[in-house]
Short mmCIF file of C-alpha atoms in Angstrom, two decimals:
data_model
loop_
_atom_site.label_atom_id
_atom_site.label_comp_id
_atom_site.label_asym_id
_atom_site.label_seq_id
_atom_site.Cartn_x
_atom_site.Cartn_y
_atom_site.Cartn_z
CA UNK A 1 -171.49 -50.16 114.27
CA UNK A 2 -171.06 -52.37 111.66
CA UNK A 3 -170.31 -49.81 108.95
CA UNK A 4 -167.66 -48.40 111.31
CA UNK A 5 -165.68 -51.94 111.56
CA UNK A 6 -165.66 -52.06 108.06
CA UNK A 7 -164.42 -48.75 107.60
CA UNK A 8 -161.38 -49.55 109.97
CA UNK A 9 -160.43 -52.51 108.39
CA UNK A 10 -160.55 -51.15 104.97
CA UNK A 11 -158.13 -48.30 106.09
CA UNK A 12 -155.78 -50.91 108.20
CA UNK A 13 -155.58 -52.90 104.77
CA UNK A 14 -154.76 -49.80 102.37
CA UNK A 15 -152.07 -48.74 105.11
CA UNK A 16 -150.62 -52.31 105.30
CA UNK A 17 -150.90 -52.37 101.77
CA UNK A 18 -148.83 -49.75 101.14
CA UNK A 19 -146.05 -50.12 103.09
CA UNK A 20 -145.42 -53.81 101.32
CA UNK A 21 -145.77 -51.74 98.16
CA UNK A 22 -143.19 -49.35 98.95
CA UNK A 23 -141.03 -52.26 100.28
CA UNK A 24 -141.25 -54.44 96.81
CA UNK A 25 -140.54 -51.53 95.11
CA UNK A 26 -137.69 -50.46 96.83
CA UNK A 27 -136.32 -53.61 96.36
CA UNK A 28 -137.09 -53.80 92.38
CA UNK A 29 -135.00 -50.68 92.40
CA UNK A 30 -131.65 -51.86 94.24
CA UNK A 31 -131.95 -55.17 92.10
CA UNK A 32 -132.46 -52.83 88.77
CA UNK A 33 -128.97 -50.73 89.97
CA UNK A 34 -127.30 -54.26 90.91
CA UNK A 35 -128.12 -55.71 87.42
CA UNK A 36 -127.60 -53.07 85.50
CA UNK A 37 -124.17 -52.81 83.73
CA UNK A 38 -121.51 -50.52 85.20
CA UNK A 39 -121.28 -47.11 83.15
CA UNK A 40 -118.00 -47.27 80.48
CA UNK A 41 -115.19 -45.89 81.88
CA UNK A 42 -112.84 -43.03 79.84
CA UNK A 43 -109.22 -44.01 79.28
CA UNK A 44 -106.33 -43.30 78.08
CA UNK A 45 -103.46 -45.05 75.79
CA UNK A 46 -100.22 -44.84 75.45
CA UNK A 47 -97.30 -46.70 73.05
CA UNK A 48 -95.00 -48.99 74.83
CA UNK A 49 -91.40 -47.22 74.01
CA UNK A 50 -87.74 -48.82 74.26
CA UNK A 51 -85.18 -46.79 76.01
CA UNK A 52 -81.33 -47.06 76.19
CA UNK A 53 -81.74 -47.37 80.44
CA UNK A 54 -78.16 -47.49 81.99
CA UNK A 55 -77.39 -50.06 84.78
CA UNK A 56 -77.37 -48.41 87.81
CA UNK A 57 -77.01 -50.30 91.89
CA UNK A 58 -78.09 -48.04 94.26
CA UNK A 59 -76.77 -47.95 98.25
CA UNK A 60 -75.82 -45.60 100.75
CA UNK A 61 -72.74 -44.21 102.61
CA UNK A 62 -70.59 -42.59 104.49
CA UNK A 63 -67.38 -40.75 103.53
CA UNK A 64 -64.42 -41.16 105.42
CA UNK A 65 -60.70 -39.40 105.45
CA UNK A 66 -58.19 -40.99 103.12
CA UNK A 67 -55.95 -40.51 106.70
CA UNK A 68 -57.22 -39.41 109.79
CA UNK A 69 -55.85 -38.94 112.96
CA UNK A 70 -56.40 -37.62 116.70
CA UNK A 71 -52.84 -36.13 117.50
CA UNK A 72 -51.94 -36.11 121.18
CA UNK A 73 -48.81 -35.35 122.85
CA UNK A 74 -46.65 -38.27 123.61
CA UNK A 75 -44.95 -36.97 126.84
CA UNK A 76 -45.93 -35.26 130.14
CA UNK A 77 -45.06 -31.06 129.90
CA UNK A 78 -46.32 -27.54 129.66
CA UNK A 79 -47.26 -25.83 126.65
CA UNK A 80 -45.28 -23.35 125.56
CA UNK A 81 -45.96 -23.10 121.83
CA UNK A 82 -48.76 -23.40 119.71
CA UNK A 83 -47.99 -23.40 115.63
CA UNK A 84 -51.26 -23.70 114.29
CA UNK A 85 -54.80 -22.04 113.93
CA UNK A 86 -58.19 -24.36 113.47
CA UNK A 87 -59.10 -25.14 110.12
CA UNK A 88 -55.77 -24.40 108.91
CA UNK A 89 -53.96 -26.84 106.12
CA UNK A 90 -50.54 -28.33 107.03
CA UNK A 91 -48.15 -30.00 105.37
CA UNK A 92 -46.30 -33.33 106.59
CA UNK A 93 -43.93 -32.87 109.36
CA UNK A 94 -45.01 -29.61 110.48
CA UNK A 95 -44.22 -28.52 113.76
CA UNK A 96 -47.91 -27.32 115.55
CA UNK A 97 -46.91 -27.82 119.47
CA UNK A 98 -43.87 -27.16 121.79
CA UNK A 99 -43.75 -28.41 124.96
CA UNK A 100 -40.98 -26.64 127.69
CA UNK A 101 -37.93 -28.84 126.97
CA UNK A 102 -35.42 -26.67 129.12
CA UNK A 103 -34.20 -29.67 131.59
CA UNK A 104 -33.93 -31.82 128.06
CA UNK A 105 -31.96 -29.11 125.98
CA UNK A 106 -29.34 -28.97 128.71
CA UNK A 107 -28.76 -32.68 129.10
CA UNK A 108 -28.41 -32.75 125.12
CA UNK A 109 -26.24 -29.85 125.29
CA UNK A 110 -24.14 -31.79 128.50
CA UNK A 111 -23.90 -34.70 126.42
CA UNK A 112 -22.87 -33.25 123.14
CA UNK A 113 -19.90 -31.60 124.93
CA UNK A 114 -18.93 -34.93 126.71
CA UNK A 115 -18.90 -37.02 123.11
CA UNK A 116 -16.65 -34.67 121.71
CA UNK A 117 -14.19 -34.61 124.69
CA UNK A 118 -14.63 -38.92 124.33
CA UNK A 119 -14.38 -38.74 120.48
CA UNK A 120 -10.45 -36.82 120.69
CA UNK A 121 -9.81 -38.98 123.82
CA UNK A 122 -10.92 -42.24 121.33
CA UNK A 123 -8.96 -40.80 118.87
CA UNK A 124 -5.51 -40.55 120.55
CA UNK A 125 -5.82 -43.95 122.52
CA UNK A 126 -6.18 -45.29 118.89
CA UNK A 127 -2.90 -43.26 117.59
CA UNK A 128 -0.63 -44.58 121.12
CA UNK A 129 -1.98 -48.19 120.40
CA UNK A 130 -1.43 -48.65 117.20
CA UNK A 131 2.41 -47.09 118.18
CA UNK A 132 2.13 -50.00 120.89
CA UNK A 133 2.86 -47.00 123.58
CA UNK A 134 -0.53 -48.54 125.40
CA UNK A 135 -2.46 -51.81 125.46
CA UNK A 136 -5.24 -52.23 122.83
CA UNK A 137 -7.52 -52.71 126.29
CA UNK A 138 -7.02 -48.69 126.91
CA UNK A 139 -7.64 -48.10 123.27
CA UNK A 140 -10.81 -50.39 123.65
CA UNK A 141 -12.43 -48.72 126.34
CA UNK A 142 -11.92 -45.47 124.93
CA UNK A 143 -14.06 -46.78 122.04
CA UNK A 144 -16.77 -47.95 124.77
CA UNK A 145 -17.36 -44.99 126.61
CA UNK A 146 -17.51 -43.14 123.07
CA UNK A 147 -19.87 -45.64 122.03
CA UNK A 148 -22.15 -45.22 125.02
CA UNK A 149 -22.25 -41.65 125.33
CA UNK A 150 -23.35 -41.70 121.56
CA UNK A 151 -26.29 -43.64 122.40
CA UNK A 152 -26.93 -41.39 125.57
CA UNK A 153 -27.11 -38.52 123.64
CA UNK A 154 -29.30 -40.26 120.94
CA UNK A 155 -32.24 -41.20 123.20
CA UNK A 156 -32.11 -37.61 124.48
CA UNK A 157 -32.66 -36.25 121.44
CA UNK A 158 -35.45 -38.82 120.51
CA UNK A 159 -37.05 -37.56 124.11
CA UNK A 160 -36.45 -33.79 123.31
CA UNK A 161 -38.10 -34.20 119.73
CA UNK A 162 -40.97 -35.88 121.54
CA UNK A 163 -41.57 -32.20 123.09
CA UNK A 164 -42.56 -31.20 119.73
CA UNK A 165 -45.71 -32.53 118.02
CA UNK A 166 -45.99 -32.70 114.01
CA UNK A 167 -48.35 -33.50 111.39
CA UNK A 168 -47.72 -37.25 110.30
CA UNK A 169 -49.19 -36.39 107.16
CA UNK A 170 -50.67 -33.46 104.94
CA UNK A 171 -54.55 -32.26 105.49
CA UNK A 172 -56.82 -29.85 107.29
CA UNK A 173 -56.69 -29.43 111.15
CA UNK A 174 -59.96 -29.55 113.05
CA UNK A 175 -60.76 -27.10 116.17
CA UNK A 176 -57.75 -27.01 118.84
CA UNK A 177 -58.46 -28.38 122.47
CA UNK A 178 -55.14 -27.09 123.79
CA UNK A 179 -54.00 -23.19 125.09
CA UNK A 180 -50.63 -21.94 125.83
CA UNK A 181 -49.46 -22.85 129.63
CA UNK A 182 -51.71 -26.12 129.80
CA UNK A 183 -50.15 -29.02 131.44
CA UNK A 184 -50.69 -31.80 129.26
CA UNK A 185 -49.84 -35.87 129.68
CA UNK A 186 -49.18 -38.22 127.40
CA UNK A 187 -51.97 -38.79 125.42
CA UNK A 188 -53.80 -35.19 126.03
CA UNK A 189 -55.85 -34.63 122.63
CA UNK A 190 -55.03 -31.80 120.56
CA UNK A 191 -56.12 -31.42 117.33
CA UNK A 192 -57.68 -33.64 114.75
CA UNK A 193 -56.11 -33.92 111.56
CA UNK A 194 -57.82 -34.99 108.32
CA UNK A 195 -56.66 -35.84 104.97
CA UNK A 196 -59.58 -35.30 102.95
CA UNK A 197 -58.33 -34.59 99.14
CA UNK A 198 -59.73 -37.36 97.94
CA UNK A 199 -61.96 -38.76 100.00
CA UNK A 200 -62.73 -42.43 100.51
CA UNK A 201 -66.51 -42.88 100.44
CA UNK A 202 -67.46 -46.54 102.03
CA UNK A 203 -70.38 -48.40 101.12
CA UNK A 204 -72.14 -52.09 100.74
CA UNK A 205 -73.82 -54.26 97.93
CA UNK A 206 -75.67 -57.43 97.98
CA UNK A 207 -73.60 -60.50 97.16
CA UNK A 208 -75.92 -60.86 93.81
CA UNK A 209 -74.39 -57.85 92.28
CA UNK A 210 -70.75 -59.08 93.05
CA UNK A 211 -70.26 -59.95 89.54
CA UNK A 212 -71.49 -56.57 87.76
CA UNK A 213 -69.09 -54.36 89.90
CA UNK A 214 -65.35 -53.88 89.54
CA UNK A 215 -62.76 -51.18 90.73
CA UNK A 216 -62.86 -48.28 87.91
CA UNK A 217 -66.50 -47.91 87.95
CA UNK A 218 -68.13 -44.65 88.04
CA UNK A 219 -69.53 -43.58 91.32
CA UNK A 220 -72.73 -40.65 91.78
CA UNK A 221 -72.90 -39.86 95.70
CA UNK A 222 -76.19 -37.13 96.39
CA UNK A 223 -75.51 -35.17 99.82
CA UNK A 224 -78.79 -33.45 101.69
CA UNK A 225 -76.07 -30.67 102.10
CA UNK A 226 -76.08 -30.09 98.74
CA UNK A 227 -79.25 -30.81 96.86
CA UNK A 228 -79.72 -31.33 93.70
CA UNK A 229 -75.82 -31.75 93.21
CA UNK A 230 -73.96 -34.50 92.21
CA UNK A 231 -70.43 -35.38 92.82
CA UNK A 232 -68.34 -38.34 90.49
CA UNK A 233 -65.73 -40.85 91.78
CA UNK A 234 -64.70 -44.10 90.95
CA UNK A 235 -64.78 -47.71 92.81
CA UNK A 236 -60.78 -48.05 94.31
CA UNK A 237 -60.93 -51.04 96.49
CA UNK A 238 -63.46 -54.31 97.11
CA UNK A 239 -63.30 -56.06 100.00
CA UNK A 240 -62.28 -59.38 99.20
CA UNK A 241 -65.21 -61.23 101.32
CA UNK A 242 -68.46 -61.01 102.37
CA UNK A 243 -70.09 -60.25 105.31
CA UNK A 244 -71.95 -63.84 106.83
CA UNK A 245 -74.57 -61.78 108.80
CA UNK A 246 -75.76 -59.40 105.68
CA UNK A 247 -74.66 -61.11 102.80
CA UNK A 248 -73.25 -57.81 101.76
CA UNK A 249 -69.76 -57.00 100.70
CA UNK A 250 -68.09 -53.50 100.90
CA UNK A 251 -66.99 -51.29 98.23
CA UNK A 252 -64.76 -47.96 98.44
CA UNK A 253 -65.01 -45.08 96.10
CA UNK A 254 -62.92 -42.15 95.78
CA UNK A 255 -63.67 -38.66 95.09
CA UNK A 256 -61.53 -35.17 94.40
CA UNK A 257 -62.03 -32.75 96.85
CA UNK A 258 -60.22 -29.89 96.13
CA UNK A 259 -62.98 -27.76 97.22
CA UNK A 260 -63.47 -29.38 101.08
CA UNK A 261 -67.36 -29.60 100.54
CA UNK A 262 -67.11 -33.93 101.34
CA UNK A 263 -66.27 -34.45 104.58
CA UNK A 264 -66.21 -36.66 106.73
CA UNK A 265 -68.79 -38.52 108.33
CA UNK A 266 -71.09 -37.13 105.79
CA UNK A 267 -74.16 -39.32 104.76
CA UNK A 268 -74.33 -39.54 100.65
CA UNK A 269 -77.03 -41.73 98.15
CA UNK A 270 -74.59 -43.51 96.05
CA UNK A 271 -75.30 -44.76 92.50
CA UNK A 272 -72.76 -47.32 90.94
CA UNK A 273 -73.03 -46.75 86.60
CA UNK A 274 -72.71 -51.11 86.50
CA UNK A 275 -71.28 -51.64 82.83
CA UNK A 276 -72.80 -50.38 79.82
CA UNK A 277 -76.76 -49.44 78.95
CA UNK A 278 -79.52 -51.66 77.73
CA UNK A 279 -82.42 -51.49 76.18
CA UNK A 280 -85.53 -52.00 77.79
CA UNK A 281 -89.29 -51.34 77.05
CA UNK A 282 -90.94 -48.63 79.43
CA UNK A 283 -94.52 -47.34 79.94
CA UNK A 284 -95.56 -44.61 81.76
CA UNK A 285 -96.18 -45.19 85.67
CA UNK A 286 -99.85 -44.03 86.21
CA UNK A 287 -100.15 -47.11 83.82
CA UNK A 288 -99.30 -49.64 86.56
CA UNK A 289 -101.64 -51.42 88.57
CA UNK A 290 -100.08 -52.09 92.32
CA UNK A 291 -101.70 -54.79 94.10
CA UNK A 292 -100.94 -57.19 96.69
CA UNK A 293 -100.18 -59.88 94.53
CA UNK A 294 -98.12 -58.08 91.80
CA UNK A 295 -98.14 -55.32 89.72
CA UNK A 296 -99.42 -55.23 86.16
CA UNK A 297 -100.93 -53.56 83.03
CA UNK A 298 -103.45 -53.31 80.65
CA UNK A 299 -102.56 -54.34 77.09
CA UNK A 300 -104.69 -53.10 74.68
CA UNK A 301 -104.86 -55.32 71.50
CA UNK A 302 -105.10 -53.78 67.95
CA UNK A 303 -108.05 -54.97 65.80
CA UNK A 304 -108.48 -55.07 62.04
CA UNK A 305 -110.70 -52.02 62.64
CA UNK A 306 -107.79 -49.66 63.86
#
């Protein structure tokens, strides 16, 4: 009985024994990996290199119509004419709508024959007063019904070319919103009508950069329409303040368009070239450390051994 206790705790103290073992060495080992230097790690060099790097202030925009314009008709009436096709290019004071102006041609027409009856009748109360054949009061009111029927027939010929709708200026037309026979009223849209050769292209800049920007300056605006494109203009016009709320100030740029691919509306990446280039010393950027407080680099020092 005796032997057998002994036996037990014999095997209960090798078993306890080795699991304390197997503990302290486990820890000897994660102290050993914690201690032990960190392996060297492979790099790479390169020279620090100065560049001639131009000054460039990036924004964004939008281009805009040198003159644009929603044409409408200025007077109630039916359409009986329509002189243009979408898309087409006008010049200034092209006619592209008639409304019916029969009732307005005839009163013209009425008129026109009544001045010329009052301009003879004028004309020979003149000759018998200055004869003295009639008072200079016949001669007068001669001269005052002339004088009135002028003007008559002067503001119906303003209303009659109000039956007509022109260009105001030269461009592109947009899609028409009008057919023959509509009835429209005064202020009916249409057509749009764009000027677009150049363009204005509007855009903003911090108040910091005030100083490095002035009209002239080349102008790089980057469409998504056209990728990998780039289309030159120049700075026309600063706005002489700046806005309180952004502490921005606006810029406008212009830009040939002979080829209609700006329009407007159209979002563009612009890049103002701000006075000349400058040298500067560059490093490659996979050499940059980003963190939270800064970036920075590793400078590696040259020693007497190379």
């Amino acid at each position: 009985m005796k032997t057998r206790m002994l036996v037990m705790l014999l095997l209960t103290a090798l078993v306890f024994g080795a699991i304390f073992g197997f503990k302290a060495f486990g820890r000897h080992m994660m102290n050993s990996h914690f201690e032990a230097p960190p392996p060297p790690v492979a790099i790479a060099t390169a020279e620090v290199r100065a560049y001639r790097w131009p000054r460039v202030l990036n924004s964004v925009g939008t281009f805009r119509a040198r003159d644009g314009a929603r044409l409408a008709a200025e007077v109630d009436g039916v359409v009986a004419a329509i002189r243009f096709e979408s898309g087409q290019s006008v010049a200034a004071g092209q006619v592209l709508l008639e409304l019916e102006a029969g009732v307005e041609q005839g009163r013209v027409a009425a008129l026109a024959a009544e001045l010329k009856l009052a301009r003879l009748d004028r004309e020979r109360y003149r000759e018998l007063a200055s004869r003295r054949l009639v008072p200079q009061s016949e001669a007068d009111l001669r001269d005052s019904a002339y004088e009135r029927l002028a003007a008559q027939l002067a503001a119906e010929r303003a209303l009659l070319a109000r039956k007509h709708v022109r260009a105001p200026f030269a461009g592109r037309l947009g899609i028409r919103q009008i057919s023959l026979g509509d009835y429209l009223k005064a202020g009916d849209p249409v057509v749009s009508l764009q000027s677009v050769d150049p363009i204005h292209l509007d855009f903003s800049l911090p108040e910091r950069v005030q100083g490095q920007v002035a009209v002239g300056m080349r102008v790089e605006a980057e469409l998504d329409a056209w990728p990998g494109q780039r289309f030159s203009g120049a700075i026309a016009a600063i706005e002489p303040e700046i806005d309180a709320g952004t502490r921005n100030f606006r810029l406008r740029a212009e830009f040939a368009n002979a080829d209609g691919r700006l329009m407007p509306g159209a979002f563009a990446r612009v890049r103002v070239q701000a006075g000349a280039a400058h040298e500067v010393l560059a490093v490659p950027m996979t050499a940059v450390r980003h963190e939270p407080f800064g970036d920075s680099v590793f400078v590696l020092n040259a020693t007497d051994g190379g």
